[in-house]
XYZ file of C-alpha atoms in Angstrom:
198
model
C 112.137 135.801 118.141
C 110.219 133.254 116.243
C 106.680 134.622 117.078
C 107.643 137.997 115.665
C 108.380 136.565 112.516
C 105.185 134.563 112.239
C 106.860 131.806 110.183
C 110.149 130.025 110.616
C 112.908 131.496 108.130
C 114.629 129.104 105.529
C 117.995 128.299 107.077
C 120.575 125.597 106.039
C 121.123 122.620 108.473
C 124.061 124.123 110.044
C 122.241 127.206 110.819
C 119.283 125.352 112.301
C 121.760 123.281 114.576
C 122.899 126.807 115.711
C 119.515 127.840 116.579
C 119.012 124.663 118.439
C 122.276 124.976 120.386
C 121.374 128.774 121.279
C 117.785 127.897 122.124
C 118.868 125.220 124.680
C 121.559 127.492 126.032
C 119.032 130.337 126.644
C 116.220 128.232 127.688
C 113.863 128.745 124.780
C 111.782 125.631 124.532
C 109.385 126.901 121.641
C 112.378 127.783 119.420
C 113.986 124.516 120.312
C 110.991 122.688 119.088
C 110.999 124.700 115.846
C 114.731 123.816 115.137
C 114.147 120.014 115.894
C 111.252 120.190 113.542
C 113.181 121.864 110.964
C 116.304 119.738 111.494
C 114.093 116.536 111.216
C 113.288 117.528 107.693
C 116.791 117.244 106.648
C 117.022 113.513 106.690
C 119.588 113.158 109.491
C 121.917 109.906 109.516
C 121.463 107.665 112.675
C 124.914 108.937 113.821
C 123.900 112.669 113.433
C 120.799 112.014 115.674
C 122.866 110.437 118.330
C 125.311 113.194 118.230
C 122.863 116.000 118.134
C 120.414 114.145 120.420
C 123.115 113.695 123.122
C 124.543 117.231 122.840
C 121.043 119.086 122.728
C 118.718 116.777 124.533
C 116.569 115.366 121.861
C 115.217 112.133 123.050
C 113.381 110.922 119.911
C 116.587 111.509 117.649
C 118.599 109.684 120.303
C 116.317 106.771 120.483
C 115.819 106.684 116.566
C 119.565 106.730 116.066
C 120.445 104.147 118.471
C 117.519 101.814 117.217
C 118.585 102.253 113.653
C 122.122 101.344 114.332
C 121.395 98.397 116.693
C 119.076 97.098 114.068
C 121.337 97.628 111.102
C 124.991 98.610 111.559
C 125.406 99.160 107.978
C 123.759 102.651 108.284
C 127.000 104.071 109.628
C 130.636 104.074 108.399
C 133.706 103.301 110.353
C 134.524 106.805 110.668
C 131.094 107.621 111.858
C 131.201 104.875 114.497
C 134.492 106.129 115.588
C 133.184 109.539 115.909
C 130.790 108.263 118.417
C 133.538 107.156 120.707
C 134.493 103.715 121.755
C 132.082 103.322 124.681
C 128.821 104.391 122.582
C 130.049 102.036 119.790
C 130.682 99.353 122.143
C 127.260 99.538 123.684
C 125.711 99.526 120.320
C 127.661 96.430 119.078
C 126.817 94.639 122.751
C 123.196 95.324 122.110
C 123.336 94.000 118.654
C 125.129 90.770 119.981
C 122.566 90.387 122.958
C 119.837 90.283 120.338
C 121.328 87.974 117.906
C 121.906 85.471 120.945
C 118.308 85.937 122.148
C 115.720 83.213 121.719
C 113.437 85.849 120.002
C 115.559 86.342 116.878
C 116.461 83.877 113.901
C 119.849 82.154 114.709
C 121.961 79.975 112.848
C 119.515 77.085 113.461
C 119.233 73.961 111.190
C 118.346 73.694 107.740
C 115.990 71.245 105.770
C 116.536 70.148 102.200
C 113.993 68.855 99.741
C 114.335 65.288 99.054
C 114.429 66.008 95.365
C 117.572 68.015 95.699
C 119.758 65.393 97.453
C 121.853 63.746 94.758
C 124.255 60.888 94.821
C 127.682 62.308 95.062
C 129.456 59.754 93.012
C 126.910 60.094 89.906
C 126.831 63.918 90.162
C 130.824 64.351 90.620
C 131.473 61.964 87.822
C 129.121 62.804 85.014
C 126.967 65.549 86.516
C 123.910 63.153 86.212
C 120.993 64.312 88.738
C 120.417 60.803 90.523
C 118.067 61.390 93.402
C 118.909 59.208 96.513
C 116.156 57.657 98.505
C 115.718 59.032 102.175
C 115.738 55.332 103.277
C 119.803 55.201 104.081
C 120.486 57.519 101.215
C 120.429 54.693 98.566
C 121.315 55.326 95.128
C 119.790 52.989 92.525
C 122.035 54.137 89.658
C 125.423 53.118 91.231
C 123.841 50.536 93.684
C 125.410 51.987 96.686
C 124.264 53.496 100.117
C 125.920 57.068 99.881
C 125.809 57.488 103.563
C 128.270 54.473 103.942
C 130.346 55.236 100.941
C 133.117 57.795 100.594
C 130.934 59.745 97.795
C 128.498 61.428 100.097
C 125.551 63.430 98.770
C 125.345 66.429 96.546
C 123.220 69.539 96.840
C 123.538 71.163 93.444
C 121.738 74.474 94.560
C 121.779 76.254 97.884
C 118.280 77.736 97.129
C 117.090 74.250 97.983
C 118.013 74.913 101.540
C 115.407 76.210 103.875
C 116.039 77.639 107.322
C 114.166 75.509 110.066
C 114.459 78.424 112.482
C 111.221 80.296 112.882
C 111.527 83.683 111.350
C 109.947 86.637 113.510
C 107.966 89.313 111.949
C 109.628 92.811 111.077
C 107.214 94.366 113.991
C 108.288 91.744 116.616
C 111.937 92.379 115.692
C 111.640 96.139 115.741
C 109.971 95.677 119.100
C 113.058 93.601 120.247
C 115.267 96.230 119.093
C 113.360 98.988 120.710
C 113.322 97.357 124.069
C 117.105 96.478 123.997
C 117.909 100.396 123.037
C 115.689 101.249 126.088
C 117.556 98.947 128.324
C 121.116 99.704 127.023
C 120.660 103.361 126.699
C 118.439 104.321 129.539
C 120.551 106.717 131.377
C 121.201 108.764 128.090
C 117.566 108.650 127.107
C 116.122 109.667 130.330
C 118.840 112.575 130.453
C 117.656 113.665 127.062
C 114.051 113.468 128.219
C 114.760 115.533 131.310
C 116.673 118.209 129.298
C 113.788 118.298 126.743
C 111.261 119.172 129.333
């Protein structure tokens, strides 16, 4: 029908979903392609991409939706995740967990502190005086104690002075890790959507 009209009609998102459904049902790949193109302009949410991608065999939407949620679960509400079903939701969470535990992404790691931010716990707690302790045994020259041996400990007044020792990966490297994990965990669904789209 589309070639007779010479241009695609202006339809709502719901109507384009109907066009996609019928074009898949009646094996009209050109019309399906136009429906996919038009629906892509509506800014589909990740859960919508997954749902429609599964239902109508759209591999790009399926991959984009899974990648978005594996990378950042805050892009879906609890009710949206529930709508995906427990198995799909579990696989998304499992993929996220695997990435978090892998060596290629930042983890809890250690922290280092600038020596100018390590203060005597006694002096800081008693009078809020910023007495920097020496790195050599954490000695405080003001109260003449080794804070590492006393009950006072050290004080770090600002958490902004903490810096992670864990190597940070680039956004491109993280995107590649997420993409690879999605391809691994959702291989069957992506292959099925690819087959249906051909």
